[in-house]
């Protein structure tokens, strides 16, 4: 902000990219200040590990960091179509073929049931938070309020990874179906860079172009994006109904006789990957800040869209496996090729067109959601506050949208879909597990009201739920035949949840809308999310570990100190307001 001759402030024109926009905190004011901050890393980390944000802080002080407010234009109708548009895309149209052919066989429909059940449990957990804390930060804000700043940052890093990878995966799948529409192989539209590693050597310029166009649309208007989304989604639903009806006319029940060729393990292994097909609904929770009536609109929009999506996925999977033997299913464009194999070559163009429509809406809703996550993270200064700016004319976070989609485009240009889908599932399942833990903490622990004894019992129960879930998933991942360990770990989870239900009183009741069957539902969400993690390959966990290590380095050297300074500034401002109201004596130090 520049100062005019009259002493008033003059707003800079264009994009401001000064040091103050990225590192305005005292810790980065000079190299000496930064050195002092690094020497205080230990105490500051201890402070952030135990510090929990207040709901009022997230709803008012933190949100005000964006300058202009986002426009409250959305209704349950918008959210429901955003939910459908966010979810039905590359997962069902691409991964179904690969998982049915190589991992689960016709039992892929059960894989969709398992992953859909897990997603629905997470939807209920998200819905209570979105209604009670309607801000753009989504799960990041929920974790900050219930588990503290450090866990929120860990979640934030994985949220950003989830959206970048998810968008990149869908963009590459967009290229595959676009090629099918033009009677070409997908790799004919990609550039083979032989000097790069094989998994990163198929360069995809079409994916970059699609992401760029989506970015331009997303920054213009949220309401406009909503209208565009549900128009495309209606067309998309029409194409899905065509696939089901036309496909079932070519059904052959003989294709389902070998229903579980890869046994039960194949069903769960496919579920872990197909969870990718349900990713996107959490983007809807980031739109709570732009919703007219969160208490009514969010539950209808989130739960309704997930129920519709799960039903459609299961019917689509059955239709595909009835049309052709699972061994003959095409990996890249399963539905289009299935119609060609059954003598309906003309139908593949309708399918490819519908798939492109669906993937376009997934990219659009993802662009809207990921920008709002980054906006709220930047409001807390865990990321540079430049990303938090909301454009006063469009009412959208332009900076965050452009940067996130640039990162998505880079990943989409280089990285193979198989790598993206597995890594994405790890990141997402981990976040959903944390949100379920946060819901238990929210219901059972209230600062200043919950007794130390009840707090300790709550911690013991949550630790037991997590350990029993991890033990079950670990043994499953080892691929052993004995059932004896499950006879220990599963009852241990059951007992831990029952003890929480019976012996720990709830400290808070939801004000507007609450998740049902607490603690059973969030505990089940923890267990199934952790279990599905046990079905993902080791290489994906190695990549996840590298990403987590990079996050920790960034946090210790930058994010920790920026967010620490900002939290102290917020506390000082709050104290100053109390002084103005005559409630307390003036503060002596803002740090």
Coordinates of C-alpha atoms in Angstrom, one line a residue:
X1 CA 0.0 0.0 0.0
X2 CA 1.5 3.3 -1.0
X3 CA 0.8 6.6 0.7
X4 CA -0.4 9.7 -1.1
X5 CA 0.6 13.3 -0.5
X6 CA -2.5 13.9 1.5
X7 CA -1.6 11.1 3.9
X8 CA -4.3 8.8 2.6
X9 CA -3.6 5.4 1.2
X10 CA -3.5 4.7 -2.5
X11 CA -4.1 1.2 -3.7
X12 CA -1.5 -0.2 -6.0
X13 CA -2.6 -1.1 -9.5
X14 CA -2.0 -4.5 -10.9
X15 CA -0.5 -7.4 -9.0
X16 CA 1.4 -6.7 -5.9
X17 CA 4.4 -9.0 -5.5
X18 CA 6.6 -7.3 -2.9
X19 CA 8.4 -9.0 0.0
X20 CA 5.6 -7.7 2.3
X21 CA 3.1 -9.7 0.3
X22 CA 4.9 -12.9 0.9
X23 CA 6.9 -12.5 4.1
X24 CA 5.4 -9.6 6.1
X25 CA 6.1 -11.3 9.5
X26 CA 8.6 -9.9 12.0
X27 CA 10.6 -13.2 11.8
X28 CA 11.5 -12.4 8.2
X29 CA 12.1 -8.6 8.6
X30 CA 15.9 -9.1 8.5
X31 CA 18.5 -11.9 8.5
X32 CA 19.1 -11.2 12.2
X33 CA 15.4 -11.5 13.0
X34 CA 15.3 -14.8 11.0
X35 CA 18.3 -16.1 12.9
X36 CA 16.6 -15.3 16.2
X37 CA 13.5 -17.1 15.0
X38 CA 15.4 -20.2 14.1
X39 CA 17.0 -20.3 17.5
X40 CA 13.5 -20.2 19.0
X41 CA 12.3 -23.1 16.8
X42 CA 11.9 -25.5 19.8
X43 CA 9.7 -23.3 22.0
X44 CA 7.7 -22.1 19.0
X45 CA 7.1 -25.7 17.8
X46 CA 5.9 -26.6 21.3
X47 CA 3.5 -23.7 21.2
X48 CA 2.1 -24.6 17.8
X49 CA 1.8 -28.3 18.8
X50 CA -0.6 -27.5 21.6
X51 CA -2.2 -24.3 20.2
X52 CA -5.8 -24.7 18.9
X53 CA -7.6 -22.0 17.0
X54 CA -11.1 -20.7 18.1
X55 CA -14.1 -21.0 15.9
X56 CA -14.7 -17.3 16.2
X57 CA -11.1 -16.6 15.1
X58 CA -11.6 -18.7 11.9
X59 CA -15.0 -17.2 11.2
X60 CA -14.0 -13.5 11.7
X61 CA -10.3 -12.5 12.2
X62 CA -8.8 -15.1 9.9
X63 CA -11.4 -14.6 7.2
X64 CA -10.9 -10.9 7.3
X65 CA -7.2 -11.4 6.1
X66 CA -8.5 -11.8 2.6
X67 CA -9.7 -8.2 2.3
X68 CA -12.9 -8.5 0.3
X69 CA -15.5 -11.1 1.3
X70 CA -16.5 -13.9 -0.9
X71 CA -20.0 -13.6 -2.3
X72 CA -22.8 -15.7 -0.6
X73 CA -24.5 -16.8 -3.8
X74 CA -24.8 -20.6 -3.4
X75 CA -27.8 -22.7 -2.4
X76 CA -28.3 -26.5 -1.8
X77 CA -29.0 -26.9 -5.5
X78 CA -25.7 -25.4 -6.4
X79 CA -23.9 -27.6 -3.8
X80 CA -25.6 -30.8 -4.9
X81 CA -24.6 -30.2 -8.5
X82 CA -21.1 -29.2 -7.4
X83 CA -21.0 -32.5 -5.5
X84 CA -22.0 -34.5 -8.5
X85 CA -19.7 -32.5 -10.8
X86 CA -16.8 -32.8 -8.4
X87 CA -17.0 -36.6 -8.1
X88 CA -18.2 -38.2 -11.3
X89 CA -15.3 -38.0 -13.7
X90 CA -12.0 -39.8 -14.4
X91 CA -12.4 -42.4 -11.6
X92 CA -15.4 -44.2 -13.1
X93 CA -14.5 -43.7 -16.7
X94 CA -10.8 -44.7 -16.5
X95 CA -9.9 -46.5 -13.3
X96 CA -12.9 -48.9 -13.5
X97 CA -11.4 -50.5 -16.5
X98 CA -7.9 -51.0 -15.0
X99 CA -9.2 -52.3 -11.6
X100 CA -11.8 -54.6 -13.1
X101 CA -9.3 -56.1 -15.6
X102 CA -6.3 -56.4 -13.4
X103 CA -7.3 -56.3 -9.7
X104 CA -10.9 -57.2 -8.9
X105 CA -12.8 -58.6 -11.9
X106 CA -16.6 -58.2 -11.9
X107 CA -16.4 -57.8 -8.1
X108 CA -15.2 -54.3 -8.8
X109 CA -18.8 -53.3 -8.0
X110 CA -18.2 -54.4 -4.4
X111 CA -15.0 -52.3 -4.5
X112 CA -17.2 -49.3 -5.3
X113 CA -19.5 -50.2 -2.5
X114 CA -16.6 -50.4 0.0
X115 CA -15.0 -47.1 -1.1
X116 CA -18.4 -45.4 -1.4
X117 CA -19.3 -46.5 2.2
X118 CA -16.0 -45.1 3.4
X119 CA -16.6 -41.8 1.5
X120 CA -20.2 -41.5 2.9
X121 CA -18.8 -41.8 6.5
X122 CA -16.4 -39.0 5.7
X123 CA -19.2 -36.9 4.2
X124 CA -21.1 -37.1 7.5
X125 CA -18.0 -36.0 9.4
X126 CA -17.3 -33.1 7.0
X127 CA -20.9 -32.0 7.0
X128 CA -21.1 -31.2 10.7
X129 CA -17.9 -29.2 10.5
X130 CA -19.0 -27.3 7.4
X131 CA -22.2 -26.3 9.0
X132 CA -20.7 -25.3 12.3
X133 CA -17.5 -23.6 10.9
X134 CA -18.6 -22.3 7.4
X135 CA -15.3 -21.0 6.1
X136 CA -13.3 -21.6 2.9
X137 CA -10.6 -23.6 4.7
X138 CA -12.5 -26.8 4.8
X139 CA -10.7 -29.6 6.6
X140 CA -7.7 -27.4 7.2
X141 CA -9.9 -25.0 9.4
X142 CA -11.5 -28.0 11.1
X143 CA -8.1 -29.5 12.0
X144 CA -6.8 -26.1 13.2
X145 CA -9.7 -25.8 15.6
X146 CA -9.7 -29.3 17.0
X147 CA -6.2 -30.8 16.6
X148 CA -4.0 -27.6 16.6
X149 CA -1.8 -25.7 14.2
X150 CA 0.8 -28.4 13.5
X151 CA -1.7 -31.2 12.6
X152 CA -3.6 -28.6 10.5
X153 CA -0.4 -27.9 8.6
X154 CA 0.2 -31.6 8.0
X155 CA -3.3 -31.9 6.8
X156 CA -2.9 -28.8 4.7
X157 CA 0.1 -30.1 2.8
X158 CA -1.8 -33.3 1.9
X159 CA -4.9 -31.3 0.9
X160 CA -2.9 -29.3 -1.5
X161 CA -1.2 -32.5 -2.8
X162 CA -4.6 -34.1 -3.2
X163 CA -6.0 -31.4 -5.3
X164 CA -2.9 -30.9 -7.5
X165 CA -2.6 -34.7 -8.1
X166 CA -6.4 -35.1 -8.5
X167 CA -6.6 -32.4 -11.1
X168 CA -3.5 -33.7 -12.9
X169 CA -4.9 -37.2 -13.1
X170 CA -8.3 -36.0 -14.4
X171 CA -6.6 -33.8 -17.0
X172 CA -4.5 -36.7 -18.3
X173 CA -7.6 -38.9 -18.4
X174 CA -9.3 -36.1 -20.4
X175 CA -6.7 -36.5 -23.1
X176 CA -7.3 -40.3 -23.2
X177 CA -11.0 -39.8 -23.9
X178 CA -10.4 -37.0 -26.3
X179 CA -8.2 -39.3 -28.3
X180 CA -10.9 -42.0 -28.3
X181 CA -13.4 -39.4 -29.6
X182 CA -11.0 -38.8 -32.5
X183 CA -10.3 -42.5 -33.1
X184 CA -6.7 -42.3 -31.9
X185 CA -4.6 -43.9 -29.1
X186 CA -4.0 -41.5 -26.1
X187 CA -0.2 -41.7 -26.5
X188 CA -0.5 -40.3 -30.1
X189 CA -1.5 -37.0 -28.5
X190 CA 1.4 -37.1 -26.1
X191 CA 5.1 -36.4 -26.6
X192 CA 7.5 -39.2 -25.7
X193 CA 10.6 -37.7 -24.0
X194 CA 12.9 -40.7 -24.0
X195 CA 15.5 -38.9 -21.8
X196 CA 13.1 -38.9 -18.8
X197 CA 12.1 -41.8 -16.5
X198 CA 9.5 -43.9 -18.1
X199 CA 6.7 -43.0 -15.6
X200 CA 7.3 -39.3 -16.4
X201 CA 8.2 -39.4 -20.0
X202 CA 4.8 -39.1 -21.7
X203 CA 4.3 -35.4 -21.9
X204 CA 0.7 -34.2 -22.2
X205 CA 0.2 -30.7 -23.7
X206 CA -3.5 -31.2 -24.1
X207 CA -3.9 -31.6 -20.3
X208 CA -2.1 -28.3 -19.8
X209 CA -4.4 -26.5 -22.2
X210 CA -7.5 -27.9 -20.5
X211 CA -6.3 -26.8 -17.1
X212 CA -5.5 -23.3 -18.3
X213 CA -9.0 -22.9 -19.7
X214 CA -10.6 -24.1 -16.5
X215 CA -8.4 -21.7 -14.5
X216 CA -9.7 -18.8 -16.6
X217 CA -13.3 -19.7 -15.9
X218 CA -12.8 -20.4 -12.2
X219 CA -11.4 -16.9 -11.5
X220 CA -14.3 -15.1 -13.1
X221 CA -17.2 -16.1 -10.8
X222 CA -18.2 -18.8 -8.4
X223 CA -21.9 -18.5 -9.2
X224 CA -21.0 -18.5 -12.9
X225 CA -18.9 -21.6 -12.4
X226 CA -21.9 -23.2 -10.5
X227 CA -24.3 -22.6 -13.4
X228 CA -21.8 -23.9 -15.9
X229 CA -21.2 -26.9 -13.7
X230 CA -24.8 -28.0 -13.3
X231 CA -25.6 -27.5 -17.0
X232 CA -22.7 -29.8 -17.9
X233 CA -23.6 -32.2 -15.0
X234 CA -27.2 -32.5 -16.3
X235 CA -25.8 -33.5 -19.7
X236 CA -23.4 -35.8 -18.0
X237 CA -26.1 -37.6 -16.1
X238 CA -28.0 -38.0 -19.4
X239 CA -25.0 -39.7 -20.9
X240 CA -24.6 -42.0 -17.8
X241 CA -28.2 -43.1 -18.1
X242 CA -27.6 -43.8 -21.8
X243 CA -24.6 -46.0 -21.0
X244 CA -26.6 -47.9 -18.4
X245 CA -29.7 -48.5 -20.6
X246 CA -27.9 -49.1 -23.9
X247 CA -25.2 -51.2 -22.2
X248 CA -27.7 -53.5 -20.4
X249 CA -29.3 -54.3 -23.8
X250 CA -25.9 -56.0 -24.6
X251 CA -25.6 -57.7 -21.2
X252 CA -24.4 -61.3 -21.0
X253 CA -24.7 -62.8 -17.5
X254 CA -22.1 -65.4 -18.4
X255 CA -19.5 -62.5 -18.0
X256 CA -20.3 -62.5 -14.3
X257 CA -19.8 -66.2 -13.5
X258 CA -16.2 -65.8 -12.4
X259 CA -17.3 -63.0 -10.1
X260 CA -14.3 -62.8 -7.8
X261 CA -11.2 -64.0 -9.8
X262 CA -8.8 -62.1 -7.5
X263 CA -10.6 -63.1 -4.2
X264 CA -11.4 -60.7 -1.4
X265 CA -8.0 -59.1 -1.4
X266 CA -8.6 -57.9 -4.9
X267 CA -11.8 -56.2 -3.8
X268 CA -10.1 -54.2 -1.1
X269 CA -7.0 -53.5 -3.2
X270 CA -9.3 -52.0 -5.9
X271 CA -11.3 -50.1 -3.3
X272 CA -8.2 -48.3 -2.1
X273 CA -7.5 -47.1 -5.7
X274 CA -11.1 -46.5 -6.6
X275 CA -11.5 -44.1 -3.7
X276 CA -10.0 -41.7 -6.2
X277 CA -13.4 -41.9 -7.9
X278 CA -15.1 -40.3 -4.9
X279 CA -12.6 -37.6 -4.3
X280 CA -13.9 -34.1 -4.7
X281 CA -16.8 -33.9 -2.3
X282 CA -14.6 -32.2 0.2
X283 CA -14.3 -29.3 -2.3
X284 CA -18.0 -28.6 -1.6
X285 CA -17.2 -28.0 2.1
X286 CA -14.8 -25.2 1.1
X287 CA -17.8 -23.4 -0.4
X288 CA -19.6 -23.1 3.0
X289 CA -18.4 -19.5 3.2
X290 CA -20.3 -18.7 0.0
X291 CA -23.5 -20.6 1.0
X292 CA -26.6 -18.7 1.8
X293 CA -27.9 -21.1 4.5
X294 CA -25.2 -23.5 5.5
X295 CA -27.3 -25.4 8.1
X296 CA -29.8 -26.4 5.5
X297 CA -27.9 -26.3 2.2
X298 CA -24.7 -28.2 3.1
X299 CA -26.2 -31.4 4.5
X300 CA -28.6 -31.7 1.5
X301 CA -25.9 -30.8 -1.0
X302 CA -23.2 -33.1 0.4
X303 CA -25.1 -36.2 1.6
X304 CA -27.5 -36.1 -1.4
X305 CA -24.8 -35.8 -4.1
X306 CA -22.8 -38.6 -2.5
X307 CA -25.8 -41.0 -2.3
X308 CA -26.6 -40.4 -6.0
X309 CA -22.9 -40.8 -7.0
X310 CA -22.5 -44.1 -5.2
X311 CA -25.6 -45.6 -6.7
X312 CA -24.6 -44.5 -10.2
X313 CA -21.1 -45.9 -9.8
X314 CA -22.3 -49.3 -8.8
X315 CA -24.8 -49.6 -11.7
X316 CA -22.1 -48.4 -14.1
X317 CA -19.6 -51.0 -12.9
X318 CA -22.2 -53.8 -13.2
X319 CA -23.1 -52.6 -16.7
X320 CA -19.5 -52.7 -17.9
X321 CA -18.8 -56.2 -16.5
X322 CA -22.1 -57.5 -18.1
X323 CA -21.1 -56.1 -21.5
X324 CA -17.7 -57.7 -21.9
X325 CA -15.6 -60.3 -20.0
X326 CA -13.4 -58.6 -17.5
X327 CA -10.2 -59.8 -19.2
X328 CA -11.2 -58.0 -22.4
X329 CA -12.0 -54.6 -20.7
X330 CA -9.8 -51.8 -22.1
X331 CA -7.6 -50.0 -19.5
X332 CA -7.8 -46.5 -20.9
X333 CA -11.3 -46.0 -22.2
X334 CA -13.3 -49.1 -20.9
X335 CA -16.9 -47.9 -21.8
X336 CA -16.1 -46.6 -25.2
X337 CA -14.2 -49.7 -26.3
X338 CA -16.9 -52.0 -24.7
X339 CA -19.6 -50.5 -26.9
X340 CA -17.3 -51.0 -30.0
X341 CA -16.7 -54.7 -29.0
X342 CA -20.5 -55.2 -28.8
X343 CA -21.1 -53.8 -32.3
X344 CA -22.2 -50.3 -31.2
X345 CA -19.3 -48.4 -32.5
X346 CA -21.4 -45.2 -32.9
X347 CA -22.1 -45.3 -29.1
X348 CA -18.5 -44.8 -28.2
X349 CA -18.6 -41.2 -29.4
X350 CA -21.5 -40.5 -27.0
X351 CA -19.6 -42.1 -24.2
X352 CA -16.4 -40.3 -24.9
X353 CA -18.3 -37.0 -25.1
X354 CA -20.0 -37.6 -21.8
X355 CA -16.8 -38.6 -20.2
X356 CA -15.2 -35.4 -21.3
X357 CA -18.1 -33.4 -19.9
X358 CA -17.7 -35.2 -16.6
X359 CA -14.0 -34.6 -16.4
X360 CA -14.4 -31.0 -17.2
X361 CA -16.8 -30.4 -14.3
X362 CA -14.4 -32.4 -12.0
X363 CA -11.6 -30.0 -13.0
X364 CA -13.8 -27.0 -12.6
X365 CA -15.0 -27.9 -9.1
X366 CA -11.5 -29.0 -8.1
X367 CA -10.2 -25.6 -9.2
X368 CA -12.7 -23.8 -7.1
X369 CA -12.1 -26.0 -4.1
X370 CA -8.3 -26.1 -4.1
X371 CA -8.1 -22.3 -4.4
X372 CA -10.3 -21.8 -1.4
X373 CA -8.2 -24.3 0.6
X374 CA -5.0 -22.4 -0.2
X375 CA -6.7 -19.1 0.5
X376 CA -7.6 -20.0 4.0
X377 CA -4.2 -21.6 4.7
X378 CA -2.6 -18.4 3.5
X379 CA -4.9 -16.4 5.8
X380 CA -3.1 -18.1 8.7
X381 CA 0.3 -17.3 7.1
X382 CA 1.3 -21.0 7.0
X383 CA 1.6 -20.1 3.3
X384 CA 2.5 -16.6 2.1
X385 CA -0.5 -14.2 2.6
X386 CA -0.4 -13.1 -1.0
X387 CA -2.3 -16.3 -1.8
X388 CA -5.2 -15.2 0.5
X389 CA -6.2 -12.1 -1.5
X390 CA -9.7 -12.1 -2.8
X391 CA -10.3 -10.0 -5.9
X392 CA -12.8 -7.1 -5.0
X393 CA -14.6 -7.3 -8.3
X394 CA -15.0 -11.0 -8.9
X395 CA -15.1 -12.0 -5.3
X396 CA -12.8 -15.0 -6.1
X397 CA -9.3 -15.8 -4.9
X398 CA -7.5 -15.2 -8.1
X399 CA -3.9 -15.6 -6.9
X400 CA -4.6 -18.9 -5.2
X401 CA -6.5 -20.2 -8.2
X402 CA -3.8 -19.4 -10.7
X403 CA -0.9 -20.7 -8.6
X404 CA -2.7 -24.0 -7.7
X405 CA -3.7 -24.7 -11.3
X406 CA -0.1 -23.9 -12.5
X407 CA 1.2 -26.6 -10.2
X408 CA -1.5 -28.9 -11.4
X409 CA -0.6 -28.3 -15.0
X410 CA 3.1 -29.0 -14.4
X411 CA 2.2 -32.4 -12.7
X412 CA -0.3 -33.3 -15.5
X413 CA 2.3 -32.5 -18.2
X414 CA 4.8 -35.1 -16.9
X415 CA 3.2 -37.8 -14.6
X416 CA 1.6 -41.1 -15.4
X417 CA -2.0 -41.7 -14.3
X418 CA -1.2 -44.9 -12.3
X419 CA 1.3 -43.0 -10.1
X420 CA -1.1 -40.1 -9.6
X421 CA -4.1 -42.3 -8.6
X422 CA -2.3 -44.3 -5.9
X423 CA -0.5 -41.3 -4.3
X424 CA -3.8 -39.4 -4.4
X425 CA -5.6 -42.2 -2.5
X426 CA -3.0 -42.2 0.3
X427 CA -3.2 -38.4 0.7
X428 CA -7.0 -38.3 0.8
X429 CA -7.5 -41.3 3.0
X430 CA -5.0 -39.8 5.5
X431 CA -6.9 -36.5 5.5
X432 CA -10.3 -38.1 6.0
X433 CA -9.0 -40.1 8.9
X434 CA -7.7 -36.9 10.5
X435 CA -11.1 -35.2 10.1
X436 CA -12.9 -38.2 11.8
X437 CA -10.4 -37.9 14.7
X438 CA -11.2 -34.2 14.8
X439 CA -14.9 -34.8 15.1
X440 CA -14.4 -37.1 18.1
X441 CA -12.2 -34.4 19.7
X442 CA -14.8 -31.8 18.9
X443 CA -17.7 -33.8 20.5
X444 CA -15.8 -35.0 23.6
X445 CA -13.4 -32.2 24.5
X446 CA -14.1 -28.6 25.3
X447 CA -11.3 -26.5 26.7
X448 CA -12.0 -25.3 30.2
X449 CA -15.0 -27.6 30.6
X450 CA -13.8 -31.2 30.1
X451 CA -12.2 -32.6 33.2
X452 CA -8.6 -34.0 33.1
X453 CA -9.9 -37.5 33.8
X454 CA -12.3 -37.4 30.9
X455 CA -9.7 -35.9 28.7
X456 CA -7.3 -38.7 29.5
X457 CA -9.9 -41.3 28.8
X458 CA -10.7 -39.7 25.5
X459 CA -7.0 -39.7 24.5
X460 CA -6.7 -43.4 25.5
X461 CA -9.8 -44.4 23.5
X462 CA -8.7 -42.5 20.4
X463 CA -5.2 -44.0 20.6
X464 CA -6.6 -47.5 21.0
X465 CA -8.9 -46.9 18.0
X466 CA -6.0 -45.8 15.9
X467 CA -3.6 -48.5 17.0
X468 CA -6.1 -51.3 16.4
X469 CA -7.0 -49.9 13.0
X470 CA -3.3 -49.6 12.0
X471 CA -2.6 -53.1 13.3
X472 CA -5.5 -54.5 11.2
X473 CA -4.3 -52.6 8.1
X474 CA -0.7 -53.6 8.6
X475 CA -1.5 -57.3 8.9
X476 CA -3.7 -57.1 5.8
X477 CA -0.9 -55.4 3.9
X478 CA 1.5 -58.2 4.8
X479 CA -0.8 -60.6 2.8
X480 CA -0.8 -63.4 5.4
X481 CA -3.4 -66.1 5.5
X482 CA -4.0 -66.5 9.2
X483 CA -7.2 -65.0 10.6
X484 CA -6.0 -65.0 14.3
X485 CA -4.6 -61.4 14.3
X486 CA -7.9 -60.1 13.1
X487 CA -9.6 -61.8 16.0
X488 CA -7.5 -59.6 18.2
X489 CA -7.4 -56.3 16.4
X490 CA -11.0 -56.0 15.3
X491 CA -12.5 -56.7 18.8
X492 CA -9.9 -54.2 20.2
X493 CA -11.3 -51.5 17.9
X494 CA -14.8 -52.4 19.0
X495 CA -14.0 -52.3 22.7
X496 CA -12.1 -49.0 22.3
X497 CA -15.1 -47.4 20.6
X498 CA -17.6 -48.9 23.1
X499 CA -15.5 -47.5 26.0
X500 CA -15.6 -44.1 24.4
X501 CA -19.4 -44.3 24.0
X502 CA -20.0 -45.6 27.5
X503 CA -17.4 -43.9 29.8
X504 CA -16.6 -40.5 28.3
X505 CA -19.4 -37.9 28.4
X506 CA -19.8 -35.7 25.3
X507 CA -18.7 -32.1 26.0
X508 CA -20.4 -30.4 23.1
X509 CA -23.7 -30.9 21.2
X510 CA -23.9 -29.6 17.6
X511 CA -25.8 -26.3 17.3
X512 CA -27.3 -26.7 13.9
X513 CA -26.6 -30.1 12.4
X514 CA -24.8 -33.1 13.9
X515 CA -23.2 -36.3 12.6
X516 CA -25.4 -39.3 13.7
X517 CA -24.2 -42.3 15.7
X518 CA -21.2 -40.6 17.4
X519 CA -18.7 -42.1 18.3
X520 CA -19.5 -45.2 16.2
X521 CA -19.7 -43.5 12.8
X522 CA -16.4 -41.4 13.0
X523 CA -14.6 -44.4 14.6
X524 CA -15.8 -46.6 11.7
X525 CA -14.5 -43.9 9.3
X526 CA -11.1 -44.0 11.0
X527 CA -11.0 -47.8 10.8
X528 CA -12.0 -48.2 7.1
X529 CA -9.8 -45.3 5.9
X530 CA -6.8 -46.8 7.7
X531 CA -7.6 -50.2 6.4
X532 CA -7.8 -49.0 2.8
X533 CA -4.4 -47.4 3.3
X534 CA -3.1 -50.9 4.0
X535 CA -4.0 -52.0 0.4
X536 CA -1.9 -49.4 -1.4
X537 CA 1.5 -50.4 -2.9
X538 CA 4.8 -49.6 -1.1
X539 CA 6.2 -47.3 -3.8
X540 CA 3.3 -44.9 -3.3
X541 CA 4.1 -44.8 0.4
X542 CA 7.7 -44.0 -0.4
X543 CA 6.6 -41.0 -2.5
X544 CA 4.2 -40.0 0.3
X545 CA 7.1 -40.1 2.7
X546 CA 9.2 -37.9 0.5
X547 CA 6.4 -35.4 0.3
X548 CA 5.8 -35.5 4.1
X549 CA 9.6 -34.9 4.7
X550 CA 9.5 -31.9 2.4
X551 CA 6.5 -30.5 4.2
X552 CA 8.3 -30.8 7.6
X553 CA 11.4 -29.0 6.3
X554 CA 9.2 -26.1 4.9
X555 CA 7.3 -25.9 8.2
X556 CA 10.4 -25.8 10.4
X557 CA 12.1 -23.1 8.4
X558 CA 9.2 -21.0 7.2
X559 CA 5.6 -22.0 8.1
X560 CA 6.2 -22.3 11.8
X561 CA 7.7 -18.9 12.3
X562 CA 5.2 -17.1 9.9
X563 CA 2.2 -18.7 11.6
X564 CA 3.6 -18.1 15.1
X565 CA 4.0 -14.4 14.4
X566 CA 0.6 -14.2 12.9
X567 CA -1.1 -15.9 15.8
X568 CA 0.5 -13.4 18.2
X569 CA -0.6 -10.5 16.0
X570 CA -4.2 -11.9 16.0
X571 CA -4.1 -12.3 19.8
X572 CA -2.8 -8.7 20.2
X573 CA -5.6 -7.4 17.9
X574 CA -8.2 -9.3 19.9
X575 CA -6.9 -7.8 23.2
X576 CA -6.8 -4.3 21.6
X577 CA -10.5 -4.7 20.7
X578 CA -11.3 -5.6 24.3
X579 CA -9.5 -2.5 25.5
X580 CA -11.6 -0.4 23.1
X581 CA -14.7 -2.0 24.6
X582 CA -13.4 -1.2 28.1
X583 CA -13.2 -4.9 29.1
X584 CA -9.5 -5.1 30.0
X585 CA -6.4 -3.0 30.6
X586 CA -4.2 -2.2 27.5
X587 CA -1.8 -4.9 26.3
X588 CA 1.9 -4.1 26.8
X589 CA 3.4 -6.2 24.0
X590 CA 1.9 -7.5 20.7
X591 CA 4.4 -10.3 20.5

